Amino acid sequence: MAAMKLWTKQVFAISRADIGVVQGRGLCPFFEHPQLGNSKTMNSTYGTDVIRAVPGIGGLGARHSRDLNCQMADVTKSSVTFEYEGQGEHVLSAGCPVLQPTRIVHREIRHSDVPELIEITSPATFTMQEEDAR
């Protein structure tokens, strides 16, 4: 009997967090985004990033939104304070995931010395839209 193939639209992939770092981009220059490279293995349906603070750069972020099907972030180290449209400020600490609805206006208010987050998005590629204060 032939072996059954478990994955039909994915490939096995391991990423190293110290390879492929994108330093402070766009509206969030105080974060670096080591690209995990998983978007290519998942046909760009999903993207995954490890997000870390750039040492020495604190930040009050610009208000922005993203047009996504899904955006989930989970703080894995330290803490970050975000402001969400209609929800106010929230301190997210290690083990505190957040599901951000599409197009919700948000920004970072502050972060501790060495925060780290894992972010999962769908699709993998998206644009951030700067928003006016509301």
Tab-separated table of C-alpha atoms in Angstrom:
chain	number	residue	atom	x	y	z
A	1	MET	CA	0.000	0.000	0.000
A	2	ALA	CA	1.349	3.457	-0.909
A	3	ALA	CA	2.152	5.895	1.871
A	4	MET	CA	-0.462	8.600	2.313
A	5	LYS	CA	0.798	12.162	1.898
A	6	LEU	CA	-0.228	14.236	4.901
A	7	TRP	CA	0.331	17.711	3.446
A	8	THR	CA	-1.129	18.662	0.130
A	9	LYS	CA	-0.703	22.459	0.134
A	10	GLN	CA	2.098	22.989	2.643
A	11	VAL	CA	5.740	22.093	3.041
A	12	PHE	CA	7.765	21.426	6.159
A	13	ALA	CA	9.821	24.474	7.228
A	14	ILE	CA	12.019	25.515	10.137
A	15	SER	CA	13.021	29.159	10.537
A	16	ARG	CA	15.858	30.694	12.499
A	17	ALA	CA	14.885	33.914	14.288
A	18	ASP	CA	18.317	35.512	13.772
A	19	ILE	CA	18.166	35.249	9.977
A	20	GLY	CA	16.245	37.659	7.767
A	21	VAL	CA	15.707	40.497	10.240
A	22	VAL	CA	13.892	43.507	8.811
A	23	GLN	CA	14.787	46.521	10.938
A	24	GLY	CA	12.112	49.046	11.909
A	25	ARG	CA	9.791	49.447	8.954
A	26	GLY	CA	6.885	51.637	8.041
A	27	LEU	CA	4.763	53.107	10.791
A	28	CYS	CA	6.484	51.088	13.542
A	29	PRO	CA	10.223	51.923	13.321
A	30	PHE	CA	10.799	50.818	16.921
A	31	PHE	CA	10.137	47.147	16.070
A	32	GLU	CA	12.222	44.687	14.084
A	33	HIS	CA	10.538	41.853	12.241
A	34	PRO	CA	12.554	38.672	11.740
A	35	GLN	CA	10.692	37.166	8.797
A	36	LEU	CA	10.040	33.508	9.516
A	37	GLY	CA	9.620	32.746	5.835
A	38	ASN	CA	6.534	30.634	6.379
A	39	SER	CA	4.404	32.662	3.966
A	40	LYS	CA	6.147	30.973	1.039
A	41	THR	CA	5.444	27.541	2.460
A	42	MET	CA	1.763	28.409	2.930
A	43	ASN	CA	1.192	29.947	-0.526
A	44	SER	CA	1.090	33.442	1.058
A	45	THR	CA	-2.218	32.566	2.733
A	46	TYR	CA	-0.710	33.198	6.183
A	47	GLY	CA	2.242	35.203	7.406
A	48	THR	CA	4.163	34.807	10.649
A	49	ASP	CA	6.559	37.276	12.256
A	50	VAL	CA	8.458	37.463	15.502
A	51	ILE	CA	8.333	41.131	16.485
A	52	ARG	CA	10.973	42.560	18.820
A	53	ALA	CA	11.740	46.062	20.074
A	54	VAL	CA	14.758	47.755	18.521
A	55	PRO	CA	17.087	48.456	21.489
A	56	GLY	CA	17.197	52.115	22.481
A	57	ILE	CA	14.123	53.157	20.492
A	58	GLY	CA	10.963	53.637	22.511
A	59	GLY	CA	7.866	54.494	20.729
A	60	LEU	CA	4.580	56.152	20.470
A	61	GLY	CA	3.359	54.646	17.245
A	62	ALA	CA	1.289	56.234	14.523
A	63	ARG	CA	-2.387	55.294	14.447
A	64	HIS	CA	-2.878	52.803	11.662
A	65	SER	CA	-5.098	50.022	10.375
A	66	ARG	CA	-4.563	46.945	8.236
A	67	ASP	CA	-6.887	45.385	5.704
A	68	LEU	CA	-6.570	41.719	6.647
A	69	ASN	CA	-8.747	38.658	6.906
A	70	CYS	CA	-7.171	37.898	10.287
A	71	GLN	CA	-4.505	39.365	12.572
A	72	MET	CA	-3.530	37.751	15.838
A	73	ALA	CA	-0.598	38.696	18.049
A	74	ASP	CA	0.640	36.954	21.184
A	75	VAL	CA	3.114	38.581	23.569
A	76	THR	CA	5.776	36.008	24.441
A	77	LYS	CA	8.157	38.193	26.434
A	78	SER	CA	7.734	41.305	28.599
A	79	SER	CA	4.880	43.760	27.867
A	80	VAL	CA	3.474	46.239	25.340
A	81	THR	CA	0.693	48.815	25.731
A	82	PHE	CA	-1.591	49.332	22.731
A	83	GLU	CA	-4.505	51.663	22.136
A	84	TYR	CA	-7.408	50.239	20.119
A	85	GLU	CA	-10.220	52.201	18.504
A	86	GLY	CA	-13.307	51.966	20.702
A	87	GLN	CA	-11.489	49.761	23.235
A	88	GLY	CA	-9.025	52.113	24.933
A	89	GLU	CA	-5.537	51.226	26.163
A	90	HIS	CA	-4.586	47.646	26.975
A	91	VAL	CA	-1.388	46.343	28.542
A	92	LEU	CA	-0.484	43.039	26.923
A	93	SER	CA	2.029	40.914	28.811
A	94	ALA	CA	3.542	37.485	28.219
A	95	GLY	CA	0.852	34.942	27.459
A	96	CYS	CA	-1.684	37.588	26.444
A	97	PRO	CA	-2.897	37.124	22.851
A	98	VAL	CA	-5.037	39.660	21.008
A	99	LEU	CA	-7.229	39.162	17.951
A	100	GLN	CA	-7.469	42.445	16.076
A	101	PRO	CA	-10.501	42.781	13.796
A	102	THR	CA	-9.766	43.900	10.249
A	103	ARG	CA	-9.274	47.645	9.846
A	104	ILE	CA	-9.335	48.385	13.606
A	105	VAL	CA	-7.363	51.576	14.197
A	106	HIS	CA	-4.603	50.977	16.729
A	107	ARG	CA	-1.147	52.079	17.824
A	108	GLU	CA	1.532	51.236	20.316
A	109	ILE	CA	1.676	53.563	23.311
A	110	ARG	CA	4.800	52.165	24.996
A	111	HIS	CA	6.740	48.971	25.550
A	112	SER	CA	9.083	47.533	28.146
A	113	ASP	CA	12.783	47.072	27.400
A	114	VAL	CA	12.670	43.794	25.506
A	115	PRO	CA	9.172	42.842	24.392
A	116	GLU	CA	8.636	40.077	21.890
A	117	LEU	CA	5.446	39.145	20.062
A	118	ILE	CA	4.450	36.512	17.559
A	119	GLU	CA	2.110	37.812	14.883
A	120	ILE	CA	0.020	35.705	12.517
A	121	THR	CA	-1.722	37.403	9.609
A	122	SER	CA	-3.877	36.404	6.694
A	123	PRO	CA	-2.915	37.101	4.026
A	124	ALA	CA	0.864	37.158	4.466
A	125	THR	CA	1.303	40.373	2.500
A	126	PHE	CA	-0.670	43.462	3.448
A	127	THR	CA	-0.431	47.225	3.673
A	128	MET	CA	-0.738	49.459	6.709
A	129	GLN	CA	-2.838	52.585	6.354
A	130	GLU	CA	-1.986	55.572	8.556
A	131	GLU	CA	-5.137	56.902	10.230
A	132	ASP	CA	-6.093	60.282	11.706
A	133	ALA	CA	-6.721	60.620	15.443
A	134	ARG	CA	-10.284	59.676	16.326
